[in-house]
Coordinates of C-alpha atoms in Angstrom, one line a residue:
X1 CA -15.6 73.8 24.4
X2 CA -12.3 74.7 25.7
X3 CA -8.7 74.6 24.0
X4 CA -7.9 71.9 26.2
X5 CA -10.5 69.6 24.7
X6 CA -9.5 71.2 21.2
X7 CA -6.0 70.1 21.8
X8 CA -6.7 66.3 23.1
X9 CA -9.7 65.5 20.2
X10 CA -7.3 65.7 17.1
X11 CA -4.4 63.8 19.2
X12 CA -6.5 60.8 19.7
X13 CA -7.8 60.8 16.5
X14 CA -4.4 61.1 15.1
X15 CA -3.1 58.5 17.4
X16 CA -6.2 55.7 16.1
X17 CA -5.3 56.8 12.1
X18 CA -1.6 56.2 13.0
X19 CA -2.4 52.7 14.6
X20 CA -4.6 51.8 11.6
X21 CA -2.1 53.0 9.1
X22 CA 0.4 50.9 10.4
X23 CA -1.6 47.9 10.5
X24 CA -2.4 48.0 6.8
X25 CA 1.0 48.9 6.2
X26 CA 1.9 45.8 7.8
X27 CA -0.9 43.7 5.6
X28 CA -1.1 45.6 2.6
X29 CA -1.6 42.5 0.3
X30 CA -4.5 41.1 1.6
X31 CA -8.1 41.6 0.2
X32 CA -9.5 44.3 1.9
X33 CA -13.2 43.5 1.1
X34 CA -12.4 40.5 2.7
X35 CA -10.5 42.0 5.7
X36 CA -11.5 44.8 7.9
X37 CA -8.8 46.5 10.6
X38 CA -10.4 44.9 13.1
X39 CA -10.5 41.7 12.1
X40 CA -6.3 42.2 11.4
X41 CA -6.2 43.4 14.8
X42 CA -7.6 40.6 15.9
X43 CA -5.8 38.6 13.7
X44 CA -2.1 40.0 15.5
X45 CA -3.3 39.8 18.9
X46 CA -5.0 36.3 18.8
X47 CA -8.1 35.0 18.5
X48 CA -9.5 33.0 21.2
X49 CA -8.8 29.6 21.5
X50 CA -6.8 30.4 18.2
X51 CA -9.3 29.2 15.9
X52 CA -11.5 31.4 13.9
X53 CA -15.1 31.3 13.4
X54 CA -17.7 32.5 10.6
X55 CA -15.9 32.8 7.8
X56 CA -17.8 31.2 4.7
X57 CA -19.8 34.6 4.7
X58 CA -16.7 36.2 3.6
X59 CA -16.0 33.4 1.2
X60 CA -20.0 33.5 -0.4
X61 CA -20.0 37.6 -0.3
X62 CA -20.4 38.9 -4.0
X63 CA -17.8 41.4 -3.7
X64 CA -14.9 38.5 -2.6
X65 CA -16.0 36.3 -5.5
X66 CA -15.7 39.5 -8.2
X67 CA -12.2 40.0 -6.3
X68 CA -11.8 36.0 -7.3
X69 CA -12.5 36.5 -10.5
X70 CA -10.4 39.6 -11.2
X71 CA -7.4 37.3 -10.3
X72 CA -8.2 34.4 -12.2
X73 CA -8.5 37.0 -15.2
X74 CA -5.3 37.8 -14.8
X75 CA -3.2 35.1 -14.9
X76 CA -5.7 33.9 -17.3
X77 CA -5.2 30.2 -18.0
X78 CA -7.0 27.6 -19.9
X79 CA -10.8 26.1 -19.8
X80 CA -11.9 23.0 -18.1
X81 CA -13.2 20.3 -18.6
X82 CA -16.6 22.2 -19.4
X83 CA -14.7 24.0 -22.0
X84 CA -15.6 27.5 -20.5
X85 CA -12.8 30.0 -21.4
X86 CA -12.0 33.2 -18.7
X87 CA -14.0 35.9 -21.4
X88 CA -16.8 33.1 -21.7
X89 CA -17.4 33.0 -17.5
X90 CA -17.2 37.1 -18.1
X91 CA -20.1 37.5 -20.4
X92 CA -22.7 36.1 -18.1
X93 CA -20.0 38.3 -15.0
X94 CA -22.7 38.6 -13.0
X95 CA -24.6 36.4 -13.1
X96 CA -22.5 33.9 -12.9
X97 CA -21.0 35.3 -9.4
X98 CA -24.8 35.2 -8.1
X99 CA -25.1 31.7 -9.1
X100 CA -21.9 30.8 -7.5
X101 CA -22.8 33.1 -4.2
X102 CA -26.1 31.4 -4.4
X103 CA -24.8 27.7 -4.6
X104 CA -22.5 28.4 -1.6
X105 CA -24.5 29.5 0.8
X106 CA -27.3 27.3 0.5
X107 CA -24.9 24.5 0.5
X108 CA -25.4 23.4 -3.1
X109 CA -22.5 24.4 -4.6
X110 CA -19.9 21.4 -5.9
X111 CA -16.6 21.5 -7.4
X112 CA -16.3 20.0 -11.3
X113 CA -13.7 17.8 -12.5
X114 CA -9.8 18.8 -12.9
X115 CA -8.9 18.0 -16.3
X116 CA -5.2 17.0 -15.9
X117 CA -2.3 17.2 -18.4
X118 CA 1.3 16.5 -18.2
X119 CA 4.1 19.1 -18.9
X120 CA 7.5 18.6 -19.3
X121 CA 9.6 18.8 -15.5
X122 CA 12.5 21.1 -15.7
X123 CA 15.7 19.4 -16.1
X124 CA 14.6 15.7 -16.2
X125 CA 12.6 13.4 -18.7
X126 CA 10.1 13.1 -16.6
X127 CA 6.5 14.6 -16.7
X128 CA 4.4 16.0 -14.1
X129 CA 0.4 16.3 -14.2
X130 CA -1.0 19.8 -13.6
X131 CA -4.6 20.2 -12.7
X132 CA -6.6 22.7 -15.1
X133 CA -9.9 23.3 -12.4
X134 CA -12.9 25.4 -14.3
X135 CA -13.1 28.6 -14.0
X136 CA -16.0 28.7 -11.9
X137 CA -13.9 26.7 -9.5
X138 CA -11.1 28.8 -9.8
X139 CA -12.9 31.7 -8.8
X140 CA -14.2 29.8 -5.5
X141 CA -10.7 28.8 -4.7
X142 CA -9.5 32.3 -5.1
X143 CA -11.9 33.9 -2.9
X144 CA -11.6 30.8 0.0
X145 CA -7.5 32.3 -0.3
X146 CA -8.6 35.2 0.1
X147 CA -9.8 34.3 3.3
X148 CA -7.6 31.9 4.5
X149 CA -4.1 33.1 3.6
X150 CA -3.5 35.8 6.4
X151 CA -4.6 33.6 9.2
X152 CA -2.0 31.5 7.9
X153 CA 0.3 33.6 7.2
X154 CA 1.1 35.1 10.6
X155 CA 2.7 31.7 11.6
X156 CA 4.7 30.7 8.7
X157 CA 8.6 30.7 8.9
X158 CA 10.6 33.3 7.7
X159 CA 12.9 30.8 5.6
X160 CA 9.6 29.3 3.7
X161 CA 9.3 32.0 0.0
X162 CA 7.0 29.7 -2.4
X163 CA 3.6 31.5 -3.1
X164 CA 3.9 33.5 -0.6
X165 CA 3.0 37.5 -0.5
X166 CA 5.6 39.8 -0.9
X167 CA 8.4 36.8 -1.1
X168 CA 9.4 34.8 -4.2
X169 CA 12.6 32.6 -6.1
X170 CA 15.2 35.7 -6.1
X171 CA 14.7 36.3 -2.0
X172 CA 15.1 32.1 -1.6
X173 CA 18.2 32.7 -4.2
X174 CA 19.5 35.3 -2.1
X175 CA 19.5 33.9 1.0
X176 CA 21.2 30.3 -0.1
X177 CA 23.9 32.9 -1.2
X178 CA 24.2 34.6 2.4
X179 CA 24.6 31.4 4.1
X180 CA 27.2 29.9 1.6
X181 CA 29.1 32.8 1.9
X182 CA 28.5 33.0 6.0
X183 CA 30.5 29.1 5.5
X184 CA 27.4 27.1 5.7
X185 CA 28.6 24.8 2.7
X186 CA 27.4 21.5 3.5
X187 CA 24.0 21.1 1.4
X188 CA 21.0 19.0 2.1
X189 CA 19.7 19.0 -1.0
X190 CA 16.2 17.4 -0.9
X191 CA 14.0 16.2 -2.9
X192 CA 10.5 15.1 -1.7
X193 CA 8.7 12.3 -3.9
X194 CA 5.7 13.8 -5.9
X195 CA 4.7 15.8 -3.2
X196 CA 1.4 17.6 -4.2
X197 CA 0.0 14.0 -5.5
X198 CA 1.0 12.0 -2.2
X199 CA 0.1 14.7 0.9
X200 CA -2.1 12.5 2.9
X201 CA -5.6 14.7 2.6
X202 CA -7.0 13.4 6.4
X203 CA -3.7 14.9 8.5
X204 CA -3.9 18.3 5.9
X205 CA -7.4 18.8 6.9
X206 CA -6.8 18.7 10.0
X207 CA -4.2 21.1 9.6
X208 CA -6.4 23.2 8.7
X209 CA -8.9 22.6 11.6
X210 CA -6.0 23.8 13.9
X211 CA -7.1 27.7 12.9
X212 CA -10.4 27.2 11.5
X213 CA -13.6 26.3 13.0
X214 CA -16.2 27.0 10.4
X215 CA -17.9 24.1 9.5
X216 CA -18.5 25.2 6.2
X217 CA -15.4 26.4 5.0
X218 CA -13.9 22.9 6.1
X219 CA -16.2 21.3 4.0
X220 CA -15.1 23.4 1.0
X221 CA -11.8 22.4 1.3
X222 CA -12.5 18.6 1.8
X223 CA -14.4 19.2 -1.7
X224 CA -11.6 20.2 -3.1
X225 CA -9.3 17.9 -1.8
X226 CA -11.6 15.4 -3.2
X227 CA -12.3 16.7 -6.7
X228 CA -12.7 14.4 -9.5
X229 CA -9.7 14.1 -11.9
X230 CA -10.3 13.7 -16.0
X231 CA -7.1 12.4 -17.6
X232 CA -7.5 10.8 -21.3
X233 CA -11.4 10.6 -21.1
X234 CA -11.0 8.7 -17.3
X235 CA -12.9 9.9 -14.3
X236 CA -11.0 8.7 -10.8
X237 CA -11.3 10.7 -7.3
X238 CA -7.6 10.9 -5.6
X239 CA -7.0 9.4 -2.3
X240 CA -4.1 11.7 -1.3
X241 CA -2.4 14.7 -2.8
X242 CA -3.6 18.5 -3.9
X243 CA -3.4 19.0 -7.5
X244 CA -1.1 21.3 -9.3
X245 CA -2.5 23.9 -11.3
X246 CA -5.2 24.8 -8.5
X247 CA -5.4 28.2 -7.1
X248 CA -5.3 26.5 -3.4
X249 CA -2.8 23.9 -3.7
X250 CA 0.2 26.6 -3.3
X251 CA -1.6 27.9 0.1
X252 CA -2.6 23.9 1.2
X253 CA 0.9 22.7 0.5
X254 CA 2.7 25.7 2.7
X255 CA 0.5 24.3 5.8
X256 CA 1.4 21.3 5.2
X257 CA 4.7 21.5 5.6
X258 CA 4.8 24.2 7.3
X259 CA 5.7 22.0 10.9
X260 CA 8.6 20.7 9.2
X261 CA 9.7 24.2 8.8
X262 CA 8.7 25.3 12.5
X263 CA 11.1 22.1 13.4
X264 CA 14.4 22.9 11.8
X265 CA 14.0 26.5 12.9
X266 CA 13.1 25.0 16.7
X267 CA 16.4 23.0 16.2
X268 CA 18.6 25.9 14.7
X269 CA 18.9 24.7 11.5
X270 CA 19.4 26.8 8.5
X271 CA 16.8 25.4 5.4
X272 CA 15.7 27.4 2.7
X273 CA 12.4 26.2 1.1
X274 CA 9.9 27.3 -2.0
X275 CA 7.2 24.9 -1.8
X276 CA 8.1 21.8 -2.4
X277 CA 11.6 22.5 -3.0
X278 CA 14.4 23.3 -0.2
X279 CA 18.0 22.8 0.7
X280 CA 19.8 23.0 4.3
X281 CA 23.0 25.2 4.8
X282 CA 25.5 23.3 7.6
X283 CA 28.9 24.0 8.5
X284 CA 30.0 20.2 9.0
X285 CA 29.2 17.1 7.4
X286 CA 27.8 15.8 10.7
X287 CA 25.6 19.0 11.1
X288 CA 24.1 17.8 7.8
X289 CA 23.7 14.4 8.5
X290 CA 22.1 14.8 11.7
X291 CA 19.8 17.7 10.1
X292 CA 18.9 15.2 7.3
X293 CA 18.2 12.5 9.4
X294 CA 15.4 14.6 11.3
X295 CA 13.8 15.6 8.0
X296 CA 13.7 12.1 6.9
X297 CA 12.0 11.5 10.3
X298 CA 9.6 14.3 10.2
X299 CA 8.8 12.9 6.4
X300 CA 8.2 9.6 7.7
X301 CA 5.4 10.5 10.5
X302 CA 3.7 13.0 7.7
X303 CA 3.3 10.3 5.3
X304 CA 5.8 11.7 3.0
X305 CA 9.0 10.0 1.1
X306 CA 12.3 11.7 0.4
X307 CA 13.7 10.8 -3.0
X308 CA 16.2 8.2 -2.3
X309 CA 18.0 9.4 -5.5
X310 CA 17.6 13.1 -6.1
X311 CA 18.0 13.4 -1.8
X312 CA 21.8 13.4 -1.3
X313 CA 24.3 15.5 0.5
X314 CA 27.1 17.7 -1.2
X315 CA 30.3 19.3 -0.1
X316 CA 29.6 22.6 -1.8
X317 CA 33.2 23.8 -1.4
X318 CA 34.0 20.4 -4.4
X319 CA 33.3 20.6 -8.1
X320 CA 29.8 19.3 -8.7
X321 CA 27.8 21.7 -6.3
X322 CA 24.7 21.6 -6.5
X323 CA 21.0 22.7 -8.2
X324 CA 18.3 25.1 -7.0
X325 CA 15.4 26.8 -8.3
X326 CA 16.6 26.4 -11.5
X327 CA 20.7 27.9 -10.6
X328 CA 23.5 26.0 -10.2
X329 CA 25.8 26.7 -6.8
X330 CA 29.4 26.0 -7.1
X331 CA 33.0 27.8 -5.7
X332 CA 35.5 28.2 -8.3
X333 CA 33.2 27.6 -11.5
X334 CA 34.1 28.9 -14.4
X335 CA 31.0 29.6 -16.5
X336 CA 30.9 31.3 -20.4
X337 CA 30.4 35.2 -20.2
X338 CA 26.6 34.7 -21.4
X339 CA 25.8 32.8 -19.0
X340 CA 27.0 33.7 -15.8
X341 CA 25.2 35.2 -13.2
X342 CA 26.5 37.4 -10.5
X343 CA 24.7 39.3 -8.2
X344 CA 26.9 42.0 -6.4
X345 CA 27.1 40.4 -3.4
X346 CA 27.7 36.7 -4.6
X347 CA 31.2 36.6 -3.1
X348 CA 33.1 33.6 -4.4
X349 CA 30.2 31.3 -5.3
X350 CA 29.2 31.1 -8.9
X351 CA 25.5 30.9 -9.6
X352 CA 24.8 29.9 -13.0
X353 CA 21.2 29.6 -14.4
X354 CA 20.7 26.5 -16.1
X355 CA 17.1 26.5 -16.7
X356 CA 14.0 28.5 -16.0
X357 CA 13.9 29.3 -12.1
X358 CA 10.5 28.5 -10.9

C-alpha cells in the first residue's frame, strides 16, 4: 500500500462520519431505532413521488413499541376504561409488547374505548373533554409518532411551536414579543371553535395520504380517528374531531392546519401559532382585516368555524391588549411587582401571566 492510499482512506472516511454527524445533529430528537441515516437522508433529499412506503414494520417492531412505552411511562397518566394503570401494563412488559407486535401485524389489533372527562378550561367557565386512551393504546400511538413525526416535520412552518420537538410556549412568547416591538401591533387574535372535537376526520386523512402510502399505517390512523368514546357509562363513535388527551392528536392537529400556516407565510403574513391557538402581528388595521378575512376563508373550506366571540381584532398600542398562552400583552401596563414579567428584551410591552401558560 502506498502513502498516497494511506492518506485518501482516512479522508473519506472522515468525510462520510462528518456527513453522518451532521445529519443526526440536525435530527437528534427522533427515535433512532425507528430511524436509520439513510432513511433521514432520504428523508432531506426527497422521496420519490413524496410519499413514503413500508412503514407499519417500523411501527409493529418490538424495539419501537418498548421505546412507546418508555414515553408513556413517563408522563405517566391515568388508566382507561379497562382500568389498567402504567405499573400494571409493566408487570406483564413483555409480554404485553408481543401481544401488541403480534396483533398489529397480523392485522388484528383494535383500539379500546377513550374514557372522556372534562377539566376545567383556563380562564373561562367552560369545560373541555380530554380523552384518557388505555395504555395499550397509548403505547401504539406513541410508536405510530415515532414514525410519523419527522416525515412531517420537515414541512412544517417555522412560526407553528405546539408539540413540536425542540420548540414550545416560551419560543411562541418570544416571538409575539419581537414582532410587537418590530411595530406589528395590530392583533388577530383568534380563536377556533372546539377545534380537536370538530376537524373533519375524511379531509385529515387524506392529509395524511399526501406523505404516506402504507396501507396499513393509514388504517391505523382511521382507527383511531374512529375510536369509541365512554362518557358517564355512554358508548358513541365521533364523526369528526381527534380527542384531547391522545398521544396522536398533537401530531394530527399540526397537519391539519398546517396549510393554513403554509398560506399566511405564502401571503407574508406574520402569525404565531401553538396548536390550536395563534394570533397575527400587522402594522395596520387594514393589514389585519385583510389577514383575518383569509383565515376565515381558509376556515371555511377546512370545515372549521372561528369563534365569533373570542375572534376579534385589537389595537395593541390601547389599554385592553390582549391574551396569549396564558400572558397578557399590553404597552403602558402597570402590573403589581409579584406579578410582572419581563424578559430582558421585552422593550415597552408588559407581559403579565395571568394563568398557567399551556
Amino acid at each position: 500500500m502506498t502513502d498516497r492510499t494511506t492518506e485518501e482512506q482516512p479522508a473519506a472516511v472522515s468525510e462520510g462520519a462528518k456527513q453522518a454527524g451532521e445529519i443526526w445533529q440536525r435530527w437528534s430528537w427522533v427515535e433512532r431505532t425507528v430511524w436509520t441515516e439513510r432513511m433521514l437522508t432520504a428523508l432531506e433529499q426527497g422521496v420519490k413521488g413524496g410519499q413514503w412506503f413500508s412503514l407499519m414494520d417500523k411501527v409493529t417492531d418490538p424495539k419501537t413499541l418498548w421505546r412507546g412505552f418508555e414515553q408513556v411511562k413517563a408522563n405517566d397518566g391515568a388508566a382507561g376504561v379497562d382500568r389498567q394503570s402504567v405499573e400494571d401494563f409493566e408487570h406483564n412488559l413483555i409480554q404485553n409488547l408481543k401481544q401488541l407486535s403480534k396483533q398489529l401485524r397480523d392485522g388484528t389489533f383494535q383500539p379500546q374505548p377513550v374514557r372522556r372527562k372534562w377539566i376545567d378550561k383556563p380562564g373561562s367557565q367552560e369545560k373541555r373533554p380530554l380523552g384518557i386512551p388505555t395504555v395499550r393504546d397509548r403505547v401504539v400511538q406513541a410508536a405510530l409518532r415515532m414514525v410519523l413525526e419527522p416525515i412531517f416535520e420537515r414541512d412544517f412552518a417555522e412560526h407553528s411551536y405546539g408539540f413540536r420537538p425542540n420548540r414550545g410556549c416560551k419560543d411562541a412568547l418570544r416571538r409575539v414579543d419581537d414582532l410587537l416591538k418590530q411595530g406589528a401591533t395590530w392583533i388577530v387574535d383568534a380563536d377556533l371553535k372546539s377545534y380537536f372535537d370538530t376537524i373533519p376526520q375524511d379531509r385529515l386523512k387524506q392529509r395524511v395520504e399526501e406523505k404516506v402510502s402504507d396501507g396499513r399505517v393509514i388504517g391505523l390512523v382511521e382507527q383511531y380517528l374512529q375510536q369509541p368514546v365512554m362518557d358517564s357509562g355512554k358508548s358513541w363513535t365521533p364523526e369528526a374531531g381527534t380527542p384531547q388527551g391522545a398521544v396522536l392528536s398533537p401530531l394530527l392537529s399540526n397537519i391539519y392546519l398546517d396549510p393554513l400556516d403554509q398560506a399566511m407565510a405564502a401571503a407574508g403574513i406574520e402569525m404565531v401559532r401553538y396548536a390550536d391557538d395563534f394570533v397575527i402581528l400587522c402594522r395596520s388595521q387594514r393589514e389585519a382585516e385583510h389577514a383575518l378575512e383569509q383565515v376565515r376563508q381558509w376556515t371555511v373550506e377546512a370545515g372549521l368555524e372561528l369563534h365569533p366571540v373570542k375572534t376579534r381584532i385589537v389595537d395593541a398600542t390601547q389599554p385592553g391588549g390582549f391574551d396569549f398562552l396564558g400572558y397578557h400583552f399590553e404597552r403602558g401596563k402597570k402590573w403589581p411587582r409579584e406579578k410582572r414579567v419581563r424578559p430582558p428584551d421585552l422593550g415597552e410591552f408588559w407581559m403579565s401571566r395571568f394563568r398557567r401558560s399551556v
